[in-house]
Coordinates of N, CA and C in Angstrom, one line a residue:
X565 N 78.9 117.6 100.4 CA 79.6 116.4 100.2 C 80.9 116.4 101.0
X566 N 81.2 115.4 101.8 CA 82.4 115.4 102.7 C 83.5 114.5 102.2
X567 N 83.5 114.2 101.0 CA 84.5 113.3 100.4 C 85.8 114.2 100.2
X568 N 86.6 114.4 101.2 CA 87.7 115.3 101.1 C 88.8 114.8 100.2
X569 N 88.9 113.5 99.9 CA 89.9 113.0 99.0 C 89.5 113.0 97.6
X570 N 88.3 113.4 97.3 CA 87.8 113.4 95.9 C 88.0 114.8 95.3
X571 N 88.6 114.9 94.1 CA 88.8 116.2 93.5 C 88.2 116.2 92.1
X572 N 86.9 116.6 92.1 CA 86.2 116.7 90.8 C 86.7 117.8 90.0
X573 N 86.8 117.6 88.7 CA 87.3 118.6 87.8 C 88.7 119.1 88.2
X574 N 89.5 118.1 88.6 CA 90.9 118.5 88.9 C 91.6 119.1 87.7
X575 N 92.5 120.0 87.9 CA 93.3 120.6 86.8 C 94.2 119.6 86.3
X576 N 94.6 119.8 85.0 CA 95.6 118.8 84.4 C 96.9 118.9 85.2
X577 N 97.3 120.1 85.6 CA 98.6 120.2 86.4 C 98.6 119.4 87.7
X578 N 97.4 119.5 88.4 CA 97.4 118.8 89.7 C 97.4 117.3 89.4
X579 N 96.6 116.8 88.4 CA 96.5 115.4 88.0 C 97.9 114.9 87.7
X580 N 98.7 115.6 86.9 CA 100.0 115.1 86.5 C 101.0 115.1 87.7
X581 N 100.8 116.1 88.6 CA 101.6 116.2 89.8 C 101.4 115.0 90.7
X582 N 100.1 114.6 90.9 CA 99.8 113.5 91.7 C 100.3 112.2 91.2
X583 N 100.2 112.0 89.8 CA 100.8 110.8 89.2 C 102.3 110.7 89.3
X584 N 102.9 111.9 89.1 CA 104.4 112.0 89.2 C 104.8 111.6 90.7
X585 N 104.1 112.1 91.7 CA 104.5 111.8 93.0 C 104.3 110.4 93.4
X586 N 103.2 109.8 92.7 CA 103.0 108.3 92.9 C 104.1 107.5 92.4
X587 N 104.6 107.9 91.2 CA 105.7 107.2 90.6 C 107.0 107.4 91.4
X588 N 107.2 108.6 91.9 CA 108.5 108.8 92.7 C 108.5 108.2 94.0
X589 N 107.3 107.7 94.5 CA 107.3 107.2 95.9 C 107.7 105.7 96.0
X590 N 108.2 105.2 94.9 CA 108.7 103.8 94.9 C 107.7 102.8 94.3
X591 N 106.5 103.3 93.9 CA 105.6 102.4 93.3 C 105.9 102.1 91.8
X592 N 105.7 100.9 91.4 CA 106.0 100.6 90.0 C 104.7 100.7 89.2
X593 N 104.6 101.8 88.4 CA 103.4 102.0 87.6 C 103.7 102.1 86.2
X594 N 104.9 101.7 85.8 CA 105.3 101.7 84.4 C 104.8 100.4 83.7
X595 N 105.0 100.2 82.5 CA 104.8 99.0 81.8 C 103.4 98.9 81.1
X596 N 102.8 100.0 81.0 CA 101.5 100.0 80.3 C 101.0 101.4 79.9
X597 N 99.9 101.4 79.1 CA 99.2 102.7 78.9 C 97.7 102.4 78.8
X598 N 97.0 103.1 79.6 CA 95.5 103.1 79.5 C 95.0 104.5 79.3
X599 N 94.1 104.6 78.4 CA 93.6 105.9 78.0 C 92.0 105.9 77.9
X600 N 91.4 106.9 78.4 CA 90.0 107.1 78.2 C 89.7 108.4 77.6
X601 N 88.9 108.4 76.5 CA 88.5 109.6 75.8 C 87.0 109.8 75.8
X602 N 86.5 110.9 76.1 CA 85.0 111.2 76.2 C 84.7 112.3 75.2
X603 N 83.8 112.0 74.2 CA 83.4 113.0 73.2 C 82.0 112.7 72.7
X604 N 81.2 113.7 72.6 CA 79.8 113.6 72.2 C 79.1 112.5 72.9
X605 N 78.6 111.5 72.2 CA 77.8 110.4 72.9 C 78.6 109.2 73.1
X606 N 79.9 109.3 73.2 CA 80.7 108.1 73.2 C 81.9 108.2 74.2
X607 N 82.2 107.2 74.9 CA 83.4 107.1 75.8 C 84.2 105.9 75.3
X608 N 85.5 106.1 75.0 CA 86.3 105.0 74.6 C 87.4 104.8 75.6
X609 N 87.6 103.5 76.0 CA 88.7 103.2 76.9 C 89.6 102.1 76.2
X610 N 90.9 102.4 76.1 CA 91.8 101.6 75.4 C 93.0 101.3 76.2
X611 N 93.5 100.1 76.1 CA 94.8 99.7 76.8 C 95.7 98.9 75.9
X612 N 97.0 99.0 76.1 CA 97.9 98.1 75.3 C 98.0 96.8 75.9
X613 N 98.8 95.9 75.3 CA 98.8 94.5 75.8 C 100.1 94.0 76.3
X614 N 101.1 94.9 76.4 CA 102.5 94.5 76.8 C 102.7 94.4 78.3
X615 N 103.2 93.2 78.7 CA 103.6 93.0 80.0 C 105.1 92.9 80.1
X616 N 105.7 93.7 80.9 CA 107.2 93.8 81.0 C 107.7 93.3 82.4
X617 N 108.7 92.5 82.4 CA 109.4 92.1 83.6 C 110.8 92.6 83.5
X618 N 111.2 93.7 84.2 CA 112.5 94.2 84.0 C 112.7 94.8 82.6
X619 N 113.7 94.2 81.9 CA 113.9 94.7 80.5 C 113.4 93.6 79.5
X620 N 112.6 92.7 80.0 CA 112.1 91.6 79.1 C 110.6 91.7 78.9
X621 N 110.1 91.6 77.7 CA 108.7 91.6 77.4 C 108.2 90.1 77.5
X622 N 107.4 89.8 78.5 CA 107.0 88.5 78.8 C 105.6 88.1 78.2
X623 N 104.8 89.1 77.8 CA 103.5 88.9 77.2 C 103.2 90.1 76.3
X624 N 102.8 89.9 75.1 CA 102.5 91.1 74.2 C 101.0 91.4 74.1
X625 N 100.1 90.5 74.6 CA 98.7 90.7 74.4 C 97.8 90.4 75.6
X626 N 98.3 91.0 76.8 CA 97.5 90.8 78.0 C 96.3 91.7 77.9
X627 N 95.2 91.4 78.7 CA 94.0 92.1 78.7 C 94.0 93.0 80.0
X628 N 94.2 94.3 79.7 CA 94.3 95.3 80.8 C 93.1 96.2 80.9
X629 N 92.1 96.0 80.0 CA 90.9 96.8 80.0 C 89.7 95.7 80.2
X630 N 88.9 95.9 81.2 CA 87.9 94.9 81.5 C 86.6 95.6 81.8
X631 N 85.5 94.8 81.6 CA 84.1 95.3 81.9 C 83.8 95.0 83.3
X632 N 83.1 95.9 83.9 CA 82.5 95.7 85.3 C 81.0 95.9 85.1
X633 N 80.3 94.7 85.0 CA 78.8 94.8 84.7 C 78.6 95.2 83.2
X634 N 77.5 95.9 83.0 CA 77.1 96.3 81.6 C 77.3 97.7 81.3
X635 N 77.8 98.5 82.3 CA 77.9 99.9 82.1 C 79.2 100.6 82.6
X636 N 80.2 99.8 83.0 CA 81.4 100.3 83.5 C 82.6 99.6 82.9
X637 N 83.6 100.4 82.5 CA 84.8 99.9 81.9 C 86.0 100.3 82.8
X638 N 86.9 99.4 83.1 CA 88.1 99.8 84.0 C 89.3 99.2 83.3
X639 N 90.4 100.0 83.5 CA 91.7 99.6 83.0 C 92.7 99.8 84.2
X640 N 93.8 99.0 84.1 CA 94.8 99.1 85.2 C 96.2 99.2 84.8
X641 N 97.0 99.8 85.6 CA 98.4 99.9 85.4 C 99.1 99.4 86.7
X642 N 100.1 98.5 86.6 CA 100.7 98.0 87.8 C 100.7 96.5 87.9
X643 N 100.8 96.0 89.1 CA 100.8 94.6 89.3 C 99.5 93.9 89.0
X644 N 99.5 92.9 88.1 CA 98.2 92.3 87.7 C 97.4 91.8 88.8
X645 N 98.0 91.0 89.7 CA 97.3 90.4 90.8 C 96.7 91.4 91.7
X646 N 97.4 92.5 91.9 CA 96.9 93.6 92.8 C 95.7 94.3 92.1
X647 N 95.9 94.5 90.8 CA 94.8 95.2 90.1 C 93.5 94.4 90.1
X648 N 93.6 93.1 89.9 CA 92.5 92.2 89.9 C 91.8 92.2 91.3
X649 N 92.6 92.2 92.3 CA 92.0 92.3 93.7 C 91.2 93.6 93.8
X650 N 91.7 94.7 93.3 CA 91.0 95.9 93.4 C 89.8 95.9 92.5
X651 N 89.8 95.3 91.4 CA 88.6 95.1 90.6 C 87.5 94.4 91.3
X652 N 87.9 93.3 92.0 CA 86.9 92.6 92.8 C 86.3 93.5 93.9
X653 N 87.2 94.3 94.5 CA 86.7 95.2 95.6 C 85.8 96.3 95.0
X654 N 86.1 96.8 93.8 CA 85.3 97.8 93.2 C 83.9 97.2 92.8
X655 N 83.9 96.0 92.3 CA 82.6 95.3 92.0 C 81.7 95.2 93.3
X656 N 82.3 94.9 94.4 CA 81.6 94.8 95.6 C 81.1 96.2 96.0
X657 N 81.9 97.2 95.9 CA 81.4 98.6 96.2 C 80.3 99.1 95.3
X658 N 80.4 98.6 94.0 CA 79.3 99.0 93.1 C 78.0 98.3 93.4
X659 N 78.1 97.1 94.0 CA 76.9 96.4 94.4 C 76.3 97.1 95.6
X660 N 77.1 97.7 96.4 CA 76.7 98.4 97.6 C 76.1 99.8 97.2
X661 N 76.6 100.4 96.1 CA 76.2 101.7 95.7 C 75.8 101.6 94.2
X662 N 74.8 100.9 93.8 CA 74.4 100.7 92.4 C 74.1 102.1 91.7
X663 N 74.7 102.2 90.5 CA 74.5 103.4 89.7 C 75.2 104.6 90.2
X664 N 76.1 104.5 91.2 CA 76.8 105.6 91.8 C 78.3 105.3 91.7
X665 N 78.9 105.4 90.6 CA 80.3 105.1 90.4 C 81.2 105.9 91.2
X666 N 81.0 107.2 91.3 CA 81.8 108.1 92.1 C 81.9 107.7 93.5
X667 N 80.7 107.4 94.1 CA 80.6 107.1 95.5 C 81.3 105.7 95.7
X668 N 81.1 104.8 94.8 CA 81.8 103.5 95.0 C 83.3 103.6 94.9
X669 N 83.8 104.5 94.0 CA 85.3 104.7 93.9 C 85.8 105.4 95.1
X670 N 85.1 106.4 95.7 CA 85.6 107.0 96.9 C 85.6 106.1 98.0
X671 N 84.6 105.2 98.2 CA 84.6 104.2 99.2 C 85.8 103.3 99.1
X672 N 86.1 102.8 97.8 CA 87.2 101.9 97.6 C 88.5 102.7 97.9
X673 N 88.7 103.9 97.5 CA 89.9 104.7 97.8 C 90.1 104.8 99.3
X674 N 89.1 105.0 100.1 CA 89.2 105.1 101.5 C 89.8 103.8 102.1
X675 N 89.2 102.7 101.6 CA 89.7 101.4 102.1 C 91.1 101.1 101.6
X676 N 91.4 101.5 100.4 CA 92.7 101.3 99.8 C 93.8 102.0 100.6
X677 N 93.5 103.2 101.1 CA 94.4 104.0 101.9 C 94.6 103.5 103.3
X678 N 93.5 103.1 103.9 CA 93.5 102.8 105.3 C 93.7 101.3 105.7
X679 N 93.2 100.4 104.8 CA 93.3 99.0 105.2 C 94.8 98.5 105.1
X680 N 95.2 97.8 106.1 CA 96.6 97.3 106.2 C 97.0 96.4 105.1
X681 N 96.0 95.6 104.6 CA 96.3 94.8 103.4 C 96.3 95.5 102.1
X682 N 95.2 96.3 101.9 CA 95.0 96.9 100.6 C 96.1 98.0 100.3
X683 N 96.6 98.6 101.4 CA 97.5 99.7 101.1 C 98.8 99.2 100.5
X684 N 99.1 97.9 100.5 CA 100.3 97.4 99.9 C 100.1 97.0 98.4
X685 N 98.9 97.1 98.0 CA 98.6 96.8 96.6 C 99.2 97.9 95.7
X686 N 99.9 97.4 94.6 CA 100.6 98.3 93.7 C 99.9 98.3 92.4
X687 N 99.1 99.3 92.2 CA 98.3 99.5 90.9 C 97.7 100.9 90.9
X688 N 97.3 101.2 89.7 CA 96.5 102.4 89.4 C 95.3 101.9 88.6
X689 N 94.1 102.5 88.9 CA 92.9 102.1 88.2 C 92.3 103.3 87.5
X690 N 91.8 103.1 86.3 CA 91.1 104.1 85.5 C 89.7 103.5 85.3
X691 N 88.7 104.2 85.7 CA 87.3 103.7 85.6 C 86.4 104.7 84.9
X692 N 85.6 104.2 84.0 CA 84.7 105.1 83.2 C 83.3 104.5 83.1
X693 N 82.3 105.3 83.2 CA 80.9 104.9 82.8 C 80.4 106.0 81.9
X694 N 79.1 106.1 81.7 CA 78.5 107.0 80.8 C 78.6 108.5 81.2
X695 N 78.8 108.7 82.5 CA 78.8 110.1 83.0 C 80.1 110.6 83.5
X696 N 81.0 109.7 83.9 CA 82.2 110.1 84.6 C 83.4 109.2 84.3
X697 N 84.6 109.8 84.3 CA 85.8 109.0 84.2 C 86.7 109.4 85.4
X698 N 87.3 108.4 86.1 CA 88.0 108.6 87.3 C 89.3 107.8 87.3
X699 N 90.3 108.3 88.0 CA 91.5 107.6 88.3 C 91.7 107.4 89.8
X700 N 92.0 106.2 90.2 CA 92.1 105.9 91.6 C 93.6 105.5 91.9
X701 N 94.2 106.1 92.9 CA 95.6 105.8 93.3 C 95.6 105.3 94.7
X702 N 96.8 104.6 95.0 CA 97.0 104.1 96.4 C 97.2 105.2 97.4
X703 N 97.3 106.4 97.0 CA 97.4 107.5 97.9 C 96.0 107.9 98.5
X704 N 95.0 107.3 98.0 CA 93.6 107.6 98.4 C 92.9 108.7 97.6
X705 N 93.5 109.0 96.4 CA 92.9 110.0 95.5 C 91.9 109.4 94.6
X706 N 90.9 110.2 94.3 CA 89.9 109.9 93.3 C 89.9 111.1 92.4
X707 N 90.4 111.0 91.2 CA 90.6 112.2 90.4 C 89.8 112.1 89.1
X708 N 89.1 113.2 88.8 CA 88.4 113.4 87.5 C 89.0 114.5 86.8
X709 N 90.0 114.3 85.9 CA 90.6 115.4 85.2 C 89.6 116.0 84.2
X710 N 89.9 117.3 83.9 CA 89.0 118.0 83.1 C 89.4 117.7 81.6
X711 N 88.4 118.0 80.7 CA 88.7 117.9 79.3 C 88.3 116.6 78.7
X712 N 87.8 115.7 79.5 CA 87.3 114.4 78.9 C 88.3 113.4 78.6
X713 N 89.6 113.6 79.0 CA 90.7 112.7 78.6 C 91.4 112.4 79.9
X714 N 91.7 111.1 80.1 CA 92.5 110.7 81.2 C 93.4 109.5 80.8
X715 N 94.6 109.4 81.3 CA 95.5 108.3 81.0 C 96.3 108.0 82.2
X716 N 96.7 106.7 82.3 CA 97.6 106.2 83.3 C 98.7 105.4 82.7
X717 N 99.8 105.1 83.5 CA 100.8 104.3 83.0 C 102.0 105.1 82.4
X718 N 103.0 104.4 82.0 CA 104.2 105.1 81.6 C 104.0 105.9 80.3
X719 N 103.1 105.4 79.4 CA 102.8 106.1 78.2 C 101.6 107.0 78.3
X720 N 101.0 107.1 79.5 CA 99.8 108.0 79.7 C 100.0 109.4 79.3
X721 N 101.1 110.1 79.7 CA 101.3 111.5 79.3 C 101.3 111.7 77.8
X722 N 102.0 110.7 77.0 CA 102.0 110.9 75.6 C 100.6 110.7 75.0
X723 N 99.9 109.7 75.5 CA 98.5 109.4 74.9 C 97.6 110.6 75.3
X724 N 97.7 111.1 76.5 CA 96.8 112.2 76.9 C 97.1 113.5 76.0
X725 N 98.4 113.8 75.8 CA 98.7 115.0 75.1 C 98.2 114.9 73.6
X726 N 98.3 113.7 73.0 CA 97.9 113.5 71.7 C 96.3 113.6 71.6
X727 N 95.7 113.0 72.6 CA 94.2 113.0 72.6 C 93.6 114.4 72.8
X728 N 94.2 115.2 73.7 CA 93.8 116.5 73.9 C 93.9 117.4 72.6
X729 N 95.0 117.2 71.9 CA 95.2 117.9 70.6 C 94.1 117.5 69.6
X730 N 93.9 116.1 69.5 CA 92.9 115.7 68.5 C 91.5 116.1 68.8
X731 N 91.2 116.2 70.1 CA 89.9 116.6 70.5 C 89.6 118.1 70.1
X732 N 90.7 118.9 70.1 CA 90.5 120.3 69.8 C 90.6 120.6 68.3
X733 N 91.3 119.7 67.5 CA 91.6 120.0 66.2 C 91.2 119.0 65.1
X734 N 90.3 118.1 65.5 CA 89.8 117.1 64.5 C 88.3 116.8 64.8
X735 N 87.7 116.2 63.8 CA 86.3 115.7 63.9 C 86.2 114.2 64.2
X736 N 87.3 113.6 64.6 CA 87.3 112.2 64.9 C 86.4 111.8 66.1
X737 N 85.9 110.6 66.1 CA 85.1 110.1 67.2 C 86.0 109.8 68.4
X738 N 85.4 109.6 69.5 CA 86.2 109.3 70.7 C 87.0 108.0 70.5
X739 N 86.4 107.0 69.9 CA 87.2 105.8 69.6 C 88.3 106.0 68.7
X740 N 88.1 106.8 67.6 CA 89.2 107.0 66.7 C 90.3 107.8 67.3
X741 N 89.9 108.8 68.2 CA 91.0 109.6 68.9 C 91.8 108.7 69.8
X742 N 91.1 107.8 70.5 CA 91.8 106.9 71.4 C 92.8 106.0 70.7
X743 N 92.3 105.5 69.6 CA 93.2 104.6 68.8 C 94.5 105.3 68.3
X744 N 94.3 106.5 67.7 CA 95.4 107.3 67.2 C 96.3 107.7 68.3
X745 N 95.8 108.1 69.4 CA 96.6 108.6 70.5 C 97.4 107.4 71.1
X746 N 96.8 106.3 71.2 CA 97.6 105.1 71.7 C 98.7 104.7 70.7
X747 N 98.5 104.9 69.4 CA 99.5 104.6 68.4 C 100.7 105.5 68.7
X748 N 100.5 106.7 69.0 CA 101.6 107.7 69.2 C 102.3 107.3 70.5
X749 N 101.5 106.9 71.5 CA 102.1 106.5 72.8 C 103.0 105.2 72.6
X750 N 102.5 104.3 71.8 CA 103.3 103.1 71.5 C 104.6 103.3 70.8
X751 N 104.6 104.4 70.0 CA 105.8 104.7 69.3 C 106.8 105.4 70.2
X752 N 106.4 106.0 71.3 CA 107.3 106.8 72.1 C 107.6 106.1 73.4
X753 N 106.8 105.2 73.9 CA 107.0 104.5 75.2 C 107.5 103.1 75.0
X754 N 108.6 102.7 75.5 CA 109.1 101.4 75.3 C 108.4 100.3 76.0
X755 N 107.6 100.7 77.0 CA 106.8 99.8 77.8 C 105.4 99.6 77.2
X756 N 105.1 100.2 76.1 CA 103.7 100.1 75.5 C 103.8 99.6 74.1
X757 N 102.9 98.7 73.7 CA 102.9 98.2 72.3 C 101.6 98.5 71.6
X758 N 101.4 98.0 70.4 CA 100.2 98.4 69.6 C 99.2 97.3 69.6
X759 N 99.2 96.4 70.6 CA 98.2 95.4 70.7 C 97.1 95.9 71.6
X760 N 96.1 96.6 71.0 CA 95.2 97.3 71.8 C 93.9 96.5 72.0
X761 N 93.3 96.8 73.2 CA 91.9 96.3 73.4 C 91.1 97.6 73.7
X762 N 89.9 97.7 73.0 CA 89.1 98.9 73.1 C 87.7 98.5 73.6
X763 N 87.2 99.3 74.5 CA 85.8 99.2 74.9 C 85.2 100.5 74.8
X764 N 84.0 100.6 74.3 CA 83.3 101.9 74.1 C 81.9 101.9 74.9
X765 N 81.5 103.0 75.4 CA 80.3 103.2 76.1 C 79.4 104.2 75.3
X766 N 78.2 103.8 75.1 CA 77.2 104.8 74.5 C 76.6 105.6 75.7
X767 N 76.9 106.9 75.7 CA 76.5 107.7 76.9 C 75.0 107.9 76.9
X768 N 74.3 107.8 75.7 CA 72.9 108.0 75.7 C 72.2 106.8 76.3
X769 N 72.7 105.6 75.9 CA 72.1 104.3 76.4 C 72.7 103.9 77.8
X770 N 73.8 104.5 78.1 CA 74.5 104.1 79.3 C 75.0 102.7 79.3
X771 N 75.2 102.1 78.2 CA 75.7 100.7 78.1 C 77.0 100.6 77.3
X772 N 77.7 99.5 77.6 CA 78.9 99.2 76.8 C 78.6 98.7 75.5
X773 N 79.3 99.2 74.4 CA 79.1 98.6 73.1 C 80.1 97.5 72.9
X774 N 80.0 96.8 71.8 CA 80.9 95.7 71.5 C 82.3 96.3 71.1
X775 N 83.3 95.7 71.7 CA 84.7 96.2 71.4 C 85.0 95.6 70.0
X776 N 85.9 96.2 69.3 CA 86.2 95.8 67.9 C 87.7 95.4 67.8
X777 N 88.4 95.4 68.8 CA 89.9 95.0 68.7 C 90.3 94.4 70.1
X778 N 90.4 93.1 70.0 CA 90.8 92.4 71.2 C 92.1 91.6 71.0
X779 N 93.0 91.4 72.0 CA 94.1 90.6 71.8 C 93.7 89.1 71.6
X780 N 94.6 88.4 71.0 CA 94.3 87.0 70.7 C 94.2 86.1 72.0
X781 N 94.8 86.5 73.1 CA 94.6 85.8 74.3 C 94.5 86.8 75.4
X782 N 94.1 86.3 76.6 CA 93.9 87.3 77.8 C 94.7 86.8 78.9

């Protein structure tokens, strides 16, 4: 496989380093928390609802976690319009490579890095299906962190740390771990609130289950 920008099973240290460098490069990736937790036969993706403009909260219940088809869930951190543009591009790539999320993400990352228009888009994407969870950055990276946990946004490190601990020391389900980890992130990150939207995937069926907590508006 010649996908040199794809790092499968990347170490947690490398993943954090890449996200740190992305934040230091002048890109605005604060203002949200998206978390994906994979355990047993379930994958949970959860995002908060707070939208911040400078020091002002302009919306408390935005929808940052969305479905792509019946088997993929994606969340974004960054500029909303840019993220939605990337969502549309990812949907197109998935139509070109049905059932191959990794290949679709690598193709999108290549375009994102090389296309004159796309390279200006300011966002991070977290994408999960029944078999894999990935983070896409504007640097052209497609990362699959180890341990079944991945988070993006300003509260991502808090949520990931909490989720990794709960995975090792509790019998909670993926959805319960995701909820509790996001609560901790919301308490510690001023750009994250507790208005969560959660989508879960049944890894046996390969399909998205009904979410049980949605914001009042999108």
